[in-house]
Coordinates of C-alpha atoms in Angstrom, one line a residue:
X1 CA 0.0 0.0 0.0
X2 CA 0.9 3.3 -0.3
X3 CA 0.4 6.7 1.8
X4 CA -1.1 9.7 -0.2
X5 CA -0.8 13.1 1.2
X6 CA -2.2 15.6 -0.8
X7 CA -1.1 19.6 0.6
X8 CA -4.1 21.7 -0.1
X9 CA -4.3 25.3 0.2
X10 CA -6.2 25.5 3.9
X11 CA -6.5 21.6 4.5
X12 CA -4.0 18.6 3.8
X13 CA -5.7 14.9 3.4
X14 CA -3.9 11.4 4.0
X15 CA -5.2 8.4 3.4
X16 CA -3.9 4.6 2.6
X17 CA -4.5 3.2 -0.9
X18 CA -3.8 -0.4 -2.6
X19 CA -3.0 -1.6 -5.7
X20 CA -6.2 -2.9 -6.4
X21 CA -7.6 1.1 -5.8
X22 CA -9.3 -0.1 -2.5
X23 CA -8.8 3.2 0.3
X24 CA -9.7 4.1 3.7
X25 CA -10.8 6.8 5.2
X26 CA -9.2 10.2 4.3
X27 CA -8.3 12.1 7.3
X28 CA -7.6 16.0 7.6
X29 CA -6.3 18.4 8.9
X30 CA -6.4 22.4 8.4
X31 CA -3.3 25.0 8.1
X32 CA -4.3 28.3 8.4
X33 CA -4.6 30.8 5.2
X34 CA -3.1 34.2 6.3
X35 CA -5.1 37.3 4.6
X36 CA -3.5 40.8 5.0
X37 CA -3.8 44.1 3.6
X38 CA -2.2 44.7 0.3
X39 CA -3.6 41.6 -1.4
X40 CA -1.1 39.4 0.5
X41 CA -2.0 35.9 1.1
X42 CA 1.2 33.9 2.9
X43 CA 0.9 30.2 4.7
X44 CA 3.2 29.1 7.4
X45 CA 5.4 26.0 6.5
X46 CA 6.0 24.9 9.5
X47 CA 2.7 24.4 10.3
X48 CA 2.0 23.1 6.9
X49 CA 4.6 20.2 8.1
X50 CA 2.8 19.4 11.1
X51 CA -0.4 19.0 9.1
X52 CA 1.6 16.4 7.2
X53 CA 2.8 14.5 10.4
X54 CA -0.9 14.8 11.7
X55 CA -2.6 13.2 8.5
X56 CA -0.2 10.4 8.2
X57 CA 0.1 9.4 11.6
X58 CA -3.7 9.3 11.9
X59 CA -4.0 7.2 8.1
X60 CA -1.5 4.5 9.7
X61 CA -4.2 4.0 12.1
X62 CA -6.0 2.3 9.4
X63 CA -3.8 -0.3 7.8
X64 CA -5.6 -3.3 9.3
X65 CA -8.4 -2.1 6.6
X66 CA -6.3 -2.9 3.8
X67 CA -5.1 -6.3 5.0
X68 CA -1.7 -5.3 6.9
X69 CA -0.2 -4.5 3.2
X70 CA 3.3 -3.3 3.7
X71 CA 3.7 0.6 3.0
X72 CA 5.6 0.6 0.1
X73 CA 6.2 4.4 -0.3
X74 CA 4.5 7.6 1.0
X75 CA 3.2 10.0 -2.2
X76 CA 3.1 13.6 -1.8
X77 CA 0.8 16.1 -4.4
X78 CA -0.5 19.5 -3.3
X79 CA -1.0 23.1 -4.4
X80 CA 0.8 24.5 -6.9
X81 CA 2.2 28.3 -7.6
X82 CA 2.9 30.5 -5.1
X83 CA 6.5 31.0 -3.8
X84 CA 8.3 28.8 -0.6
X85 CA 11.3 30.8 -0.1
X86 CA 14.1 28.5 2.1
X87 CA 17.6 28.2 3.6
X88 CA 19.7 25.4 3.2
X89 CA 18.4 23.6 5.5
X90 CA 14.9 24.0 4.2
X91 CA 14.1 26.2 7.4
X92 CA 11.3 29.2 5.8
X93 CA 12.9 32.3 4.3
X94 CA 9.9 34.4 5.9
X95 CA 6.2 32.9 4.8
X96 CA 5.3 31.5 1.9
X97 CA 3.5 33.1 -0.5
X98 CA 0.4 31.4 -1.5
X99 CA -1.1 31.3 -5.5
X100 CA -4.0 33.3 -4.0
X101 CA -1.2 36.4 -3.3
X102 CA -2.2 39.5 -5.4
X103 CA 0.7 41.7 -4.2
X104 CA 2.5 41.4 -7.4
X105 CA -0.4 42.7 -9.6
X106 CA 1.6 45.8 -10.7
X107 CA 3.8 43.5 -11.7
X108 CA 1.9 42.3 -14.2
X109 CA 0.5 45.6 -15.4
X110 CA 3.8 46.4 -16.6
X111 CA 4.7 43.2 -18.3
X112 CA 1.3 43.2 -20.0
X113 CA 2.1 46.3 -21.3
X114 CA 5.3 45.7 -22.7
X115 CA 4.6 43.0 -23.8
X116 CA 6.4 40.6 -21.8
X117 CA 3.8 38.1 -21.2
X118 CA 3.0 37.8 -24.8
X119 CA 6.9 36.6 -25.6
X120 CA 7.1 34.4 -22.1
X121 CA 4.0 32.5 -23.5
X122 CA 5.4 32.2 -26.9
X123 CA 8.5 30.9 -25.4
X124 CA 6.8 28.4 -22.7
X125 CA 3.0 28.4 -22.6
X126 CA 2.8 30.1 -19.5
X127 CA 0.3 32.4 -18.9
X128 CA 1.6 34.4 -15.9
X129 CA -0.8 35.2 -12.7
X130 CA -0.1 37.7 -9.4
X131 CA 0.6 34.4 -7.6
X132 CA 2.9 32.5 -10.0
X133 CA 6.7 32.1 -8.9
X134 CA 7.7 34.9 -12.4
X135 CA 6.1 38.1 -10.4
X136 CA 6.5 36.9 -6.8
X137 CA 10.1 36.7 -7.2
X138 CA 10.0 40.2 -9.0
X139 CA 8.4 41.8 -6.7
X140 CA 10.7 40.6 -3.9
X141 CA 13.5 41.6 -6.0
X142 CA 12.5 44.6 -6.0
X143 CA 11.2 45.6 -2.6
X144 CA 12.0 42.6 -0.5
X145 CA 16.5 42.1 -1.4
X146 CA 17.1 40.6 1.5
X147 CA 14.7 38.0 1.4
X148 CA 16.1 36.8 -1.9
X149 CA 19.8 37.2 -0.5
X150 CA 19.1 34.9 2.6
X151 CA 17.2 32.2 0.8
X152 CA 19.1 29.0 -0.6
X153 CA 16.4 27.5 -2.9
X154 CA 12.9 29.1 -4.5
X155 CA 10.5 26.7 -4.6
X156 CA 6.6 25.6 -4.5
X157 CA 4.4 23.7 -1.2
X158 CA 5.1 19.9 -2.6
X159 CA 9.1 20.1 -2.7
X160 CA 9.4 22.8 0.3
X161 CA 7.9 20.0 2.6
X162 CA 10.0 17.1 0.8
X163 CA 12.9 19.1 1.6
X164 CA 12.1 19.2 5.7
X165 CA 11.1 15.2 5.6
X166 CA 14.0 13.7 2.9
X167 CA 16.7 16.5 2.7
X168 CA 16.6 16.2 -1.2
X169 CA 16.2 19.7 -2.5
X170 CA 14.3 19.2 -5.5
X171 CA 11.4 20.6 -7.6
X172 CA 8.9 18.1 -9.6
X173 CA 8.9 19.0 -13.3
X174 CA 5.0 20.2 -13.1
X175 CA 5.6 22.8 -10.6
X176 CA 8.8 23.6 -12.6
X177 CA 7.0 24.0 -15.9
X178 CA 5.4 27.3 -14.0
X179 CA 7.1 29.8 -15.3
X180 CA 10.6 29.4 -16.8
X181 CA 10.7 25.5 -17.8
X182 CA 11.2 24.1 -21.5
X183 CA 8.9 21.5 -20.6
X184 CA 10.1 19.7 -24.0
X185 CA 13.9 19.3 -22.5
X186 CA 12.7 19.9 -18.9
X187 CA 15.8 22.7 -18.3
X188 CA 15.0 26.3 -17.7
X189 CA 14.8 28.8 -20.4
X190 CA 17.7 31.5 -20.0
X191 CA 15.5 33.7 -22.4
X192 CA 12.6 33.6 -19.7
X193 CA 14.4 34.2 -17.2
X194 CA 15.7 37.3 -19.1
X195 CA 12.3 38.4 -19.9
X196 CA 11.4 38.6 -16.4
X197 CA 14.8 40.3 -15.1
X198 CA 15.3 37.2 -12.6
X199 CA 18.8 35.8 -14.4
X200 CA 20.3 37.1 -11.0
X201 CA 18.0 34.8 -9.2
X202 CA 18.7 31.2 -11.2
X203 CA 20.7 29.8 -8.2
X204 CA 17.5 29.6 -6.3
X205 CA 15.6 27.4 -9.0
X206 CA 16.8 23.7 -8.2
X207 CA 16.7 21.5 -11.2
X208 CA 13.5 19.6 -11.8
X209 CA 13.9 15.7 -10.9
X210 CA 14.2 13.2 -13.9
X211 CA 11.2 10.9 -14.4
X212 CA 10.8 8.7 -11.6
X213 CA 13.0 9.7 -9.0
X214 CA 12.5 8.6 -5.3
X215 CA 13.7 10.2 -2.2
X216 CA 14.5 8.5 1.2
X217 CA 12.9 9.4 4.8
X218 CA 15.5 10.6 7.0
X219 CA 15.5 8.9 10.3
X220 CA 14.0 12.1 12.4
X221 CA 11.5 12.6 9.7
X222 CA 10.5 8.9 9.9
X223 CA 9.7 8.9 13.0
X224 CA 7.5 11.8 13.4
X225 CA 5.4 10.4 10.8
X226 CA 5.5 7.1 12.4
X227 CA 7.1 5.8 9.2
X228 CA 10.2 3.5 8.6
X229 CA 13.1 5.8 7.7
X230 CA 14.4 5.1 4.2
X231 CA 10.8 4.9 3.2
X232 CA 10.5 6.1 -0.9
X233 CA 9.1 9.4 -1.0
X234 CA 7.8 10.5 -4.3
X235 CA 7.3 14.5 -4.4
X236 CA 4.7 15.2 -7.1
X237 CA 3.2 16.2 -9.6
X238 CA 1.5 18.9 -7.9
X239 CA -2.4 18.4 -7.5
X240 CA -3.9 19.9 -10.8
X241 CA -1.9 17.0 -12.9
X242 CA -2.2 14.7 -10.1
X243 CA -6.1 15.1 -9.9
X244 CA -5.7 14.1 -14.1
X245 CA -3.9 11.3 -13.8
X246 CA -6.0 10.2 -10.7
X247 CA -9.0 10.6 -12.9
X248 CA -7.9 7.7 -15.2
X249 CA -7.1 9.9 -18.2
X250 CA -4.2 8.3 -20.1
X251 CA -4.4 9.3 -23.8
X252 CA -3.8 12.3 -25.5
X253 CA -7.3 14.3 -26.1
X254 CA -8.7 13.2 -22.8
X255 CA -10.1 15.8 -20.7
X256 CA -10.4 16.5 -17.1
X257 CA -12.2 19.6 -14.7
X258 CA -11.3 19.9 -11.3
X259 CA -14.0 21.9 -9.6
X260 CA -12.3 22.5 -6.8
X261 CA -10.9 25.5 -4.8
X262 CA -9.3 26.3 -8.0
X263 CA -11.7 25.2 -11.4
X264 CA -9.3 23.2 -13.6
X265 CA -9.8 22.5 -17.2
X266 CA -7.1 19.8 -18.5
X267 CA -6.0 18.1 -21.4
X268 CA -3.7 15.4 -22.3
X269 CA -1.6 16.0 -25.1
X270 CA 1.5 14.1 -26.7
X271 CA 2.9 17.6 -28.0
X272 CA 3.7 20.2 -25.7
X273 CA 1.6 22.8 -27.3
X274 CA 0.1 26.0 -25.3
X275 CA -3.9 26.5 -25.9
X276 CA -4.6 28.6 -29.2
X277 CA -5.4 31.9 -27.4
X278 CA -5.0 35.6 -28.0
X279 CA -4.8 36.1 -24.7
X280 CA -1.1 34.7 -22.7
X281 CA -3.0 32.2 -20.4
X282 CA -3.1 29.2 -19.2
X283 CA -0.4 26.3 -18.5
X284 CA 1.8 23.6 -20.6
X285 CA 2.7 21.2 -17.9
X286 CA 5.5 18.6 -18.0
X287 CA 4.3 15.4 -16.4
X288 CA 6.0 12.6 -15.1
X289 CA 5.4 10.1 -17.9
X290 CA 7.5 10.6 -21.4
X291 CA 5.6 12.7 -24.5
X292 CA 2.9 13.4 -22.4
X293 CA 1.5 16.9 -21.3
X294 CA -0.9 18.7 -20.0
X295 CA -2.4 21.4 -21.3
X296 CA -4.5 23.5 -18.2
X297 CA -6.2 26.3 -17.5
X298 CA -6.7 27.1 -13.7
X299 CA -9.2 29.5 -13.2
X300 CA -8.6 31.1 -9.8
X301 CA -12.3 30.5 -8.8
X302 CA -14.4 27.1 -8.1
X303 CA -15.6 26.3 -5.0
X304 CA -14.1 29.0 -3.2
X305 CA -16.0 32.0 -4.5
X306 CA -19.1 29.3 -3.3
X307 CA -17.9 29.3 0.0
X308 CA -17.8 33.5 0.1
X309 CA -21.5 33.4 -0.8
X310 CA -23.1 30.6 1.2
X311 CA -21.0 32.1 4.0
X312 CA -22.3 35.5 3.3
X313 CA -25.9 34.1 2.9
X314 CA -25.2 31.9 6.0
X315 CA -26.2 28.8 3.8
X316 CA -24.5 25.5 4.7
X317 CA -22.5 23.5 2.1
X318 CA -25.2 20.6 2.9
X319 CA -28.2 22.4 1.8
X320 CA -26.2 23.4 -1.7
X321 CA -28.1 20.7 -3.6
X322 CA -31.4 21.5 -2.2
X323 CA -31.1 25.1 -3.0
X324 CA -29.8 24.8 -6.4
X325 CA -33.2 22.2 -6.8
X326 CA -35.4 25.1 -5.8
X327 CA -34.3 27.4 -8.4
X328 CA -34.6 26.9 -12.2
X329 CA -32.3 26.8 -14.5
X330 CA -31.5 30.3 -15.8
X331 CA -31.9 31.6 -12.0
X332 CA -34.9 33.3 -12.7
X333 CA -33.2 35.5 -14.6
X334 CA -30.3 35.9 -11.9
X335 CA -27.1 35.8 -13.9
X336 CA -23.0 36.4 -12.1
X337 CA -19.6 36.6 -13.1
X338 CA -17.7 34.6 -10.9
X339 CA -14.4 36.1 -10.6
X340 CA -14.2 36.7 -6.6
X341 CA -10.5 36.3 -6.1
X342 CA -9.0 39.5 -5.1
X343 CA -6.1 38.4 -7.7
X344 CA -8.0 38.4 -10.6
X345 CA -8.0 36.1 -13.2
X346 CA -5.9 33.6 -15.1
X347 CA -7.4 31.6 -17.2
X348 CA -8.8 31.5 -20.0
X349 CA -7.7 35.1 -19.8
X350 CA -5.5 36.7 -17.6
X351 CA -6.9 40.2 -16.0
X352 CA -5.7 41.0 -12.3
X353 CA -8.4 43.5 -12.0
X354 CA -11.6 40.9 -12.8
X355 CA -13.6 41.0 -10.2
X356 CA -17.3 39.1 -9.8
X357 CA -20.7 40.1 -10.2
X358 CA -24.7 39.5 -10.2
X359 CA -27.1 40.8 -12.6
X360 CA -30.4 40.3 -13.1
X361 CA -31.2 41.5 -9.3
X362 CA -35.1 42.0 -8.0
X363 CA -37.0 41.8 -5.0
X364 CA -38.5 38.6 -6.5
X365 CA -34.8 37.2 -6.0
X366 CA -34.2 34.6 -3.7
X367 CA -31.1 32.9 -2.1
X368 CA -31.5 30.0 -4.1
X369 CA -31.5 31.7 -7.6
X370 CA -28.2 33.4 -6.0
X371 CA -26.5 30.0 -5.4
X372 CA -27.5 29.3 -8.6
X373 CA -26.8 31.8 -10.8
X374 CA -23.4 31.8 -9.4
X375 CA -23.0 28.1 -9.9
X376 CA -23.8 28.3 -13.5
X377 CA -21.7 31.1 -13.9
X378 CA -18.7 28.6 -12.7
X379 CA -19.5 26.1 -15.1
X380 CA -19.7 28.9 -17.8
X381 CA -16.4 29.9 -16.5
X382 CA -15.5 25.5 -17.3
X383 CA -16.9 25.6 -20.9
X384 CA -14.7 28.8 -21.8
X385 CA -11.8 27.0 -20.7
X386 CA -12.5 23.6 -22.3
X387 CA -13.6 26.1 -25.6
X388 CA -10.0 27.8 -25.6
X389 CA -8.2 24.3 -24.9
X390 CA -10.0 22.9 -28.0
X391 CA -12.2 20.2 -26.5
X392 CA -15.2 18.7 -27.1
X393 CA -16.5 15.5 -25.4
X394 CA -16.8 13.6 -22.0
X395 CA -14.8 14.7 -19.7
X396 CA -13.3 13.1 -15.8
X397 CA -14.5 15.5 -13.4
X398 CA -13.4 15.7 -9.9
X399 CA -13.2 17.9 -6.5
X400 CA -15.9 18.8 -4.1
X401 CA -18.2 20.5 -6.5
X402 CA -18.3 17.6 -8.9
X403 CA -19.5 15.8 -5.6
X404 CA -23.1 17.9 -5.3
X405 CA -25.5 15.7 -7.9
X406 CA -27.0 19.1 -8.9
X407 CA -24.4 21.3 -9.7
X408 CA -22.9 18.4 -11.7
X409 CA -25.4 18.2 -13.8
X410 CA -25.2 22.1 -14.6
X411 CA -21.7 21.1 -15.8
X412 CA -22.8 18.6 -18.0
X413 CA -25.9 20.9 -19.2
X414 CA -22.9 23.5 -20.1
X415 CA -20.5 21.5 -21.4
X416 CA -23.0 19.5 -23.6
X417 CA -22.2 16.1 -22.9
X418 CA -21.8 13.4 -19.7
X419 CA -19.7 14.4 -16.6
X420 CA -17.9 10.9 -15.7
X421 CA -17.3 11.9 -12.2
X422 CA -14.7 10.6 -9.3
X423 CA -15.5 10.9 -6.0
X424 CA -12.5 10.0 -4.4
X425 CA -9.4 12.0 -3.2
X426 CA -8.1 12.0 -6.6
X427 CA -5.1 14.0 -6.1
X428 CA -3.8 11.5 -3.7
X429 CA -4.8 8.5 -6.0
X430 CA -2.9 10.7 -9.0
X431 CA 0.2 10.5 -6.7
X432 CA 0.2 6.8 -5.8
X433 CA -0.2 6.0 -9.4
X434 CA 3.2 8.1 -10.2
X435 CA 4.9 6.4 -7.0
X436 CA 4.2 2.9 -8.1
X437 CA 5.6 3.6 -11.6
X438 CA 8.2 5.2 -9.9
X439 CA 8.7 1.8 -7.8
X440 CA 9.0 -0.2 -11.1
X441 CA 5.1 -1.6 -10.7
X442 CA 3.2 0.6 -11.9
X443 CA -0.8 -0.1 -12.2
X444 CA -3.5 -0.3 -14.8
X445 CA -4.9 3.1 -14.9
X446 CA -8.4 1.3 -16.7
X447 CA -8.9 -0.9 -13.7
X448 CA -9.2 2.6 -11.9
X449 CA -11.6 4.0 -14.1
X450 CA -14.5 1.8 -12.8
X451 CA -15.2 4.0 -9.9
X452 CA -16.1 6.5 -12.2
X453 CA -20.3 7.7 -11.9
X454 CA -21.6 9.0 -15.2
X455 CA -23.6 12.2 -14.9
X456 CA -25.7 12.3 -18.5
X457 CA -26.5 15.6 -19.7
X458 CA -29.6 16.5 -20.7
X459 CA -30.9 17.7 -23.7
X460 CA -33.2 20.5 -22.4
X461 CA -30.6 21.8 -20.5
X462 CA -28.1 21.8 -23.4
X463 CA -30.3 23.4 -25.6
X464 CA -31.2 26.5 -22.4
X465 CA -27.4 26.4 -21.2
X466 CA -26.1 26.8 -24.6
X467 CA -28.0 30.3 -24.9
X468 CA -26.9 31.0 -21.5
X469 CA -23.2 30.5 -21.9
X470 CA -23.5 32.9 -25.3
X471 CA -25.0 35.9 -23.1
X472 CA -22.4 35.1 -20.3
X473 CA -19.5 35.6 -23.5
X474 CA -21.5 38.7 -24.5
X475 CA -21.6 40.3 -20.6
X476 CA -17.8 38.7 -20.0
X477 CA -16.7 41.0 -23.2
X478 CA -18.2 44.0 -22.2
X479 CA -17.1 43.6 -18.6
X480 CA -13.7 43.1 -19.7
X481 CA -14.0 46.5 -21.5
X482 CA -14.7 48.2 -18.0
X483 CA -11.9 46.7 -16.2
X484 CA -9.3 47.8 -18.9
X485 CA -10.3 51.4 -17.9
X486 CA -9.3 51.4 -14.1

């Protein structure tokens, strides 16, 4: 068996999987998301650590489930972005910066409007965000020296904690791909590194680990986890490739929509090929399996801009699929923009000033057609992304919204054809799948798509979604148009 840990934004899950796909019970626990003036959004890695050791000691608990298997390796995945500044000895260089951090937004202004986005995404597929590792590091450079000056490595969530529990410091090619990687030769780009004015800063970019490497426990490590030391430790991908490769997807075309904190539209491609786009968004990912890549956009907003509104209509997450029953489709005339991160948006365009919406507003208005119109307004928010990736067809889908019956089946109304849905920790099942390979044995990714539940759309909802998404393009356009003028 092996032990998944997956290192999500405010809560990281363990939980014990086998070779056959069988899993117990995923246990949690939360780190806390600090949220300060000036658009700054920073974690603590220590305590993201001790959320590790938490998770796994308490999955341990739960071997006798599986049959006493032997743990064979313990898989880390997690968030993605951001910026985990450390010493040698992987102690924190200050906090990290979180991929919700929108200090950097200036940053962007300027490189939008001479036109260094446009030649980075040429060059690498990136499409740049306030919260990817290109402006972070920028904006430290420029206001922050001494941070840069102390810190020994520049890194992301996934290898920052595989540095405290192995030693290894290391980077997976995924999180490497954002912003400066050649995923095709999986070595940085000199020229992007130009573009960006961080060619001073290369010696804090480790290089990415080949294909299949495995790191080893250290003794003090081990035991804090409860863990044999010398255990394999795979670090990676992070949890947007991870949650594809969980899915089952395999060959190139196959897509997959994580409706999660972040909303995730993915495809697998043999050719490491950006999305045909005017604007410079969006990701080209290196994974951990040869000629195969993945082709994202992460939009910043899925569940979380959810959250803000039940929270603000003190609604609880339970009652989502009874609310979204009571309301029609169409929201009584309720429509939204979703964009409620104070960092914008990334994908499929990239605008740090987007900010979220409802129209459509009466007296006749209830809480339900709220919920609604904002949930439809998500899975408008999926089809743009699928649109600008190029797909058409079924798709995996996966994360907490794909879990409410109701708001999957607005997906599948929007997207225009069945949602085949997972409802596990797919992240985690994405990472054991790369450990085992890793381990020489890998398994059959088919035998894994069984769990899959088929959501079928349906035709009247096609048709009535269909005119829907087309005035949420129109009001997206002229919204757009507004924001340019700030």
């Amino acid at each position: 068996m092996i032990v998944g840990v997956d290192i999500g934004t405010s809560v990281t899950k363990a939980q014990l999987i086998s070779r056959d796909g069988r899993t117990t019970p995923v246990h949690e626990a939360r780190s806390t998301v600090y949220t300060l003036p000036g658009h700054r959004v920073e974690q603590d890695l220590d305590e993201v650590v001790g959320t590790v050791e938490t998770v796994v000691r308490a999955a341990l608990s739960d071997t006798a489930q599986l049959g006493d298997e032997p743990v064979e390796a313990l898989a880390l995945t997690g968030q993605g972005d951001g910026l985990w500044l450390r010493d040698a000895g992987g102690a924190p260089v200050g906090r990290a910066l979180s991929w919700m951090d929108g200090r950097a937004a200036d940053r962007l202004d300027r490189w939008t409007a001479d036109g260094t986005l446009r030649t980075l995404h040429r060059r690498t597929g990136v499409g740049l965000f306030p919260g990817s590792a290109a402006p972070l590091l920028a904006h430290l450079a420029e206001h922050e020296p001494e941070r840069l000056a102390a810190a020994h490595v520049a890194g992301y969530c996934v290898d920052a904690v595989v540095q405290r529990l192995t030693g290894a410091v290391t980077v997976d090619a995924s999180d490497a791909s954002q912003p400066f990687l050649d995923v095709a030769t999986r070595t940085y780009d000199e020229t992007a590194l130009e573009l960006c004015g961080l060619s001073a800063h290369r010696r804090l970019l480790p290089d990415p680990a080949p294909p299949g490497t495995l790191h080893r426990l250290l003794p003090d490590a081990a035991r804090r986890l409860g863990l044999p030391a010398g255990l394999p430790v795979s670090a990676g991908p992070f949890d947007i490739p991870a949650c594809a490769f969980g899915s089952g997807i395999a060959e190139p075309g196959e897509g997959n929509l994580i409706i999660g904190t972040t909303l995730a539209a993915q495809v697998l491609d043999s050719e490491p090929r950006p999305a045909a786009t005017d604007d410079p968004a969006g990701m080209v990912l290196a994974t951990p399996y040869e000629n195969r890549y993945l082709r994202v956009m992460p939009a910043m907003i899925g569940t979380a801009g959810l959250d803000w509104l039940l929270k603000l209509l003190d609604v609880k997450i339970e009652a989502l699929d009874a609310l979204l029953v009571q309301s029609p489709p169409g929201a009584s005339g309720v429509t939204a923009l979703p964009f409620l991160s104070t960092s914008g948006e990334r994908a499929p365009f990239v605008d740090p000033r987007a900010r979220g919406r409802f129209d459509g507003l009466s007296p006749l208005a209830g809480r339900a057609d709220l919920v609604r119109a904002l949930c439809e307004a998500v899975a408008y928010s999926a089809r743009h992304c699928m649109d600008t990736l190029g797909f058409s067809g079924t798709v995996t889908a996966c994360g907490g919204g794909a879990r409410s019956g109701e708001w999957a089946r607005i997906f599948a109304g929007v997207l225009g054809g069945s949602l085949e849905v997972c409802d596990d920790a797919v992240g985690i099942r994405g990472a054991a799948h790369v450990a085992w390979s890793s381990l020489g044995t890998p398994v059959d990714a088919d035998a894994w798509r069984a769990r899959l539940r088929t959501v079928t759309a349906e035709r009247g909802l096609i048709d009535h979604y269909a005119e829907g998404y087309a005035a949420y393009r129109r009001a997206l356009d002229t919204a757009r148009e507004g924001w340019s003028t700030r």
